[in-house]
Structure formats: C-alpha cells, structure tokens
Short mmCIF file of N, CA and C in Angstrom, two decimals:
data_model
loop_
_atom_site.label_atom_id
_atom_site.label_comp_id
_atom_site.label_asym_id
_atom_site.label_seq_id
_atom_site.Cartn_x
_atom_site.Cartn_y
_atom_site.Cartn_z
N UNK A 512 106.00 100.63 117.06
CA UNK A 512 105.19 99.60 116.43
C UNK A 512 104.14 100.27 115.54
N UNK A 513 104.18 99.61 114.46
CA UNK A 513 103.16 99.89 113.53
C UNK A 513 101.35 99.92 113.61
N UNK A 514 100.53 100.95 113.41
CA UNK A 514 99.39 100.53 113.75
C UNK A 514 98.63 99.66 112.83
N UNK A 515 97.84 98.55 113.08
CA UNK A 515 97.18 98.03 112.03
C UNK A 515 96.29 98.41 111.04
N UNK A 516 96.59 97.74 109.97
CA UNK A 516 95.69 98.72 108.49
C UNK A 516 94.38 98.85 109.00
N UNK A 517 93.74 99.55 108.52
CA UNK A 517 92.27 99.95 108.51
C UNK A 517 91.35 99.24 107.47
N UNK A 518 90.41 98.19 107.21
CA UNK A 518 89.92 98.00 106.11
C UNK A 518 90.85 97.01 105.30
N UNK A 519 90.10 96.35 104.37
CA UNK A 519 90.90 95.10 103.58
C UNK A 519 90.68 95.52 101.96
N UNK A 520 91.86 95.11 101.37
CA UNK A 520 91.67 95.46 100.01
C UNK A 520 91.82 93.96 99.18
N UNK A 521 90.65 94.08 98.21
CA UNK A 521 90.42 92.48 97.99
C UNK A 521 91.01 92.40 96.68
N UNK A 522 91.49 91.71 95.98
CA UNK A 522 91.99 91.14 94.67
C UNK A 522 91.12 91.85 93.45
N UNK A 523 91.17 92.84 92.71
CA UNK A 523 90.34 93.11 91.63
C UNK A 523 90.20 92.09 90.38
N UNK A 524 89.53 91.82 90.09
CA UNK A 524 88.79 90.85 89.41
C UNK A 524 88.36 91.68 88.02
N UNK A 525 89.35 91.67 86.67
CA UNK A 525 89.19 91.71 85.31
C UNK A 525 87.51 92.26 84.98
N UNK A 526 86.72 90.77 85.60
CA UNK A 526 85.22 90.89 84.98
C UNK A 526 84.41 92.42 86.33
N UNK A 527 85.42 92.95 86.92
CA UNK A 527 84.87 93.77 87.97
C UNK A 527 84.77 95.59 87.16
N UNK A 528 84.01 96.00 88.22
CA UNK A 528 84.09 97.65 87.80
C UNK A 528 85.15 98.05 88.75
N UNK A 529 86.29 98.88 87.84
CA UNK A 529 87.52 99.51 88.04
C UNK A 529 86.94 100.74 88.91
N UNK A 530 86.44 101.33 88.46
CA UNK A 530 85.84 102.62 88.96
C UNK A 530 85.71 102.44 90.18
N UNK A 531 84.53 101.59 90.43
CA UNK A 531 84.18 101.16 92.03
C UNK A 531 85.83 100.65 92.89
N UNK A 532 86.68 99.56 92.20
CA UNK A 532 87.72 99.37 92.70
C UNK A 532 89.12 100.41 93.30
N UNK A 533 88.97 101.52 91.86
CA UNK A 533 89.28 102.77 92.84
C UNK A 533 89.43 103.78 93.75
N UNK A 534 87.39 103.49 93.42
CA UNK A 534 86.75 104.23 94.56
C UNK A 534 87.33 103.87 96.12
N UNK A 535 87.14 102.35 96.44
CA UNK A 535 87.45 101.69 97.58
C UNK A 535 88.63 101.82 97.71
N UNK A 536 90.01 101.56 96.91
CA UNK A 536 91.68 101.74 97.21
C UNK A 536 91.59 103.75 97.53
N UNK A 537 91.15 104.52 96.91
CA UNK A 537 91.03 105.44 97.82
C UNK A 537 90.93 105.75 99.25
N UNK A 538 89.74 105.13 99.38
CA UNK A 538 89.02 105.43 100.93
C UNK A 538 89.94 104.42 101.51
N UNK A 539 90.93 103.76 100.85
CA UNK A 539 91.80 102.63 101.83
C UNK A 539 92.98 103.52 102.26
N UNK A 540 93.33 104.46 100.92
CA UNK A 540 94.55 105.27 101.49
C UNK A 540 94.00 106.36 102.37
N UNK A 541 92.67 107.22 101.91
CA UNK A 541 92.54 108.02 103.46
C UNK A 541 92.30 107.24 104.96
N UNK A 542 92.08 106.20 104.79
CA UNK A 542 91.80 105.59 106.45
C UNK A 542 93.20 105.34 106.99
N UNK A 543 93.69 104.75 106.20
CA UNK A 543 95.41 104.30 106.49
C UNK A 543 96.10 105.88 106.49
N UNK A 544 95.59 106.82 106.41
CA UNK A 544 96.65 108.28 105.55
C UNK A 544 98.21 107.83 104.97
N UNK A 545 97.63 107.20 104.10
CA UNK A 545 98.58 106.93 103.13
C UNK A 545 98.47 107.77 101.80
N UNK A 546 99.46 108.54 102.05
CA UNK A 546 99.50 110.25 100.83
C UNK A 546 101.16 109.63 99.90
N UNK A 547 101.98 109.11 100.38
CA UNK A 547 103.28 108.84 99.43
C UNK A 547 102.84 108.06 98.21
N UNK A 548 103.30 109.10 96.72
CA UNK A 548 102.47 108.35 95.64
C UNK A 548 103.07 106.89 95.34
N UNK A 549 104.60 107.01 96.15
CA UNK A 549 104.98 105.83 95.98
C UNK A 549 104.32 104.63 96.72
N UNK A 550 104.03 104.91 98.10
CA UNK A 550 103.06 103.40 98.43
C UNK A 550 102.02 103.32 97.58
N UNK A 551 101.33 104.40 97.53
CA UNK A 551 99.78 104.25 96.73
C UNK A 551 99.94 103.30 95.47
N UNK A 552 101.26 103.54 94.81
CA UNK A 552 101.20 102.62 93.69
C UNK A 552 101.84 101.32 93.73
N UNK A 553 102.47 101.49 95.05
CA UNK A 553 103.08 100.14 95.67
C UNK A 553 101.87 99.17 95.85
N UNK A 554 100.82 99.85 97.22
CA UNK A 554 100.24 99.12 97.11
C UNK A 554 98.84 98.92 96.16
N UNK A 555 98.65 99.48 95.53
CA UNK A 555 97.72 99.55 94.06
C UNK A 555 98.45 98.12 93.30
N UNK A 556 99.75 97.99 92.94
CA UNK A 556 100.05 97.40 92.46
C UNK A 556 100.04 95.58 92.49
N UNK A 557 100.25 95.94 93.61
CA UNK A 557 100.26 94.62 95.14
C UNK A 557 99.19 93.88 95.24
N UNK A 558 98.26 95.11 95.09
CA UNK A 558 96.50 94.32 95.46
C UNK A 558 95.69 93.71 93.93
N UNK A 559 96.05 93.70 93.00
CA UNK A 559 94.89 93.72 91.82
C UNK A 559 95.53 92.48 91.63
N UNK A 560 96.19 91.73 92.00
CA UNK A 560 96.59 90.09 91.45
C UNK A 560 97.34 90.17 90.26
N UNK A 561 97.70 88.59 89.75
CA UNK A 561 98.72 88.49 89.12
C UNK A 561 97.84 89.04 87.46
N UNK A 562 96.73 88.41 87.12
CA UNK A 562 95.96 88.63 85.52
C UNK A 562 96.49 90.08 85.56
N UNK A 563 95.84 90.96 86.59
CA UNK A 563 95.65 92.65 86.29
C UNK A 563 96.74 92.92 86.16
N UNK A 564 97.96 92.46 87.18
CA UNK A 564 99.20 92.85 87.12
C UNK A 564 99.98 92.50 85.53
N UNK A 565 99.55 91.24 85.22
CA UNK A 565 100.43 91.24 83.61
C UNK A 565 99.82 92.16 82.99
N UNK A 566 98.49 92.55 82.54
CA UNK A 566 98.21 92.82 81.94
C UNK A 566 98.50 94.74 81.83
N UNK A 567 98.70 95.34 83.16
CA UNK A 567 98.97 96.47 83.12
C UNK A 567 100.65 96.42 82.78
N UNK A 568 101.06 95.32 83.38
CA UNK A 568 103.26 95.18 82.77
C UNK A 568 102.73 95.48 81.56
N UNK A 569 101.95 94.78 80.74
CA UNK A 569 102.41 94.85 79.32
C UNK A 569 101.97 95.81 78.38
N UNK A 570 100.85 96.25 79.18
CA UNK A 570 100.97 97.69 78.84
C UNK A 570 101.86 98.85 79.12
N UNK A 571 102.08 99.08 79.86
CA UNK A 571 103.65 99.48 80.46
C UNK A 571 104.92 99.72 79.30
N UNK A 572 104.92 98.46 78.29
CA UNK A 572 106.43 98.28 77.82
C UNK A 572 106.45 98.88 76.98
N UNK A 573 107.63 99.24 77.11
CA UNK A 573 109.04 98.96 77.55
C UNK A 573 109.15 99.46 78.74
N UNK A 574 108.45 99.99 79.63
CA UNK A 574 108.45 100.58 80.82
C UNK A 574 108.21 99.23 81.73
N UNK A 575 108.30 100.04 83.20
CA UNK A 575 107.96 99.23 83.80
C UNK A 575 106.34 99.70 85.08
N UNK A 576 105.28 98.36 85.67
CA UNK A 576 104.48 99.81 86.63
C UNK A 576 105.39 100.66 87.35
N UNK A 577 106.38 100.12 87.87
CA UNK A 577 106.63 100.68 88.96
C UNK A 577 107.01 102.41 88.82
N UNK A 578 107.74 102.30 87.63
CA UNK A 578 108.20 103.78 86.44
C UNK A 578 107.04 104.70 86.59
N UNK A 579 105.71 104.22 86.72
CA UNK A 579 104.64 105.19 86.22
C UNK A 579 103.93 105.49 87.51
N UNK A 580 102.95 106.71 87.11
CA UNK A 580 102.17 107.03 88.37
C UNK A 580 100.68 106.84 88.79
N UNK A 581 100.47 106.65 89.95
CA UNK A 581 98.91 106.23 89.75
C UNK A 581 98.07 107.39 89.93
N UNK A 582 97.19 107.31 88.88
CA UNK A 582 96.10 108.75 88.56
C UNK A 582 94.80 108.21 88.74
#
C-alpha cells in the first residue's frame, strides 16, 4: 500500500508568482521523494489547471508538454 502524499499542491493561478509556485512543487517532490523527471512533470502538469495547461500546450506546438522537460 501506498503511503499518503505529504502536503497539498493547489491550482496555480495565471495572476500568481510562478517562482513561489515552483518553489512549493519542489519542496512537494522532496517530501513525497519524488526524483522520476517523468512524475515531476506528470505531476507539474496535473496541478496548474486547465488556463496554465492550454496555455503552456500552445506553447509547446507542434510538440506536446508531455515531450518536454521540467527545468
């Protein structure tokens, strides 16, 4: 059985500071030790909602997020 996450990761919000939002999805993957760059961008991807999410797809294209890595 799986242990439960550590900490909550909240919806990033457009009018928000990214920086700070990083800061916190960090300290979410060391509490969880989540090191696979693939979850990290799984769940990076997962958490910022649908606005952030189009808006990084469409930056993306012709790619897709999932194609790219999170830095």
């Amino acid at each position: 059985m799986a242990s439960p996450n550590i900490g909550t990761l909240h919806e990033f919000n457009l009018k928000g500071d990214f920086t700070v939002y990083k800061e916190i999805l960090n300290e979410y993957f060391i509490a969880n030790e989540i090191t696979s760059d693939d979850r990290k961008r799984a769940i990076f991807l997962s958490s910022v909602g649908t606005t952030t999410y189009k808006l990084i797809r469409d930056l993306c294209l012709p790619d897709t997020p999932s194609t790219k890595t999170l830095q």
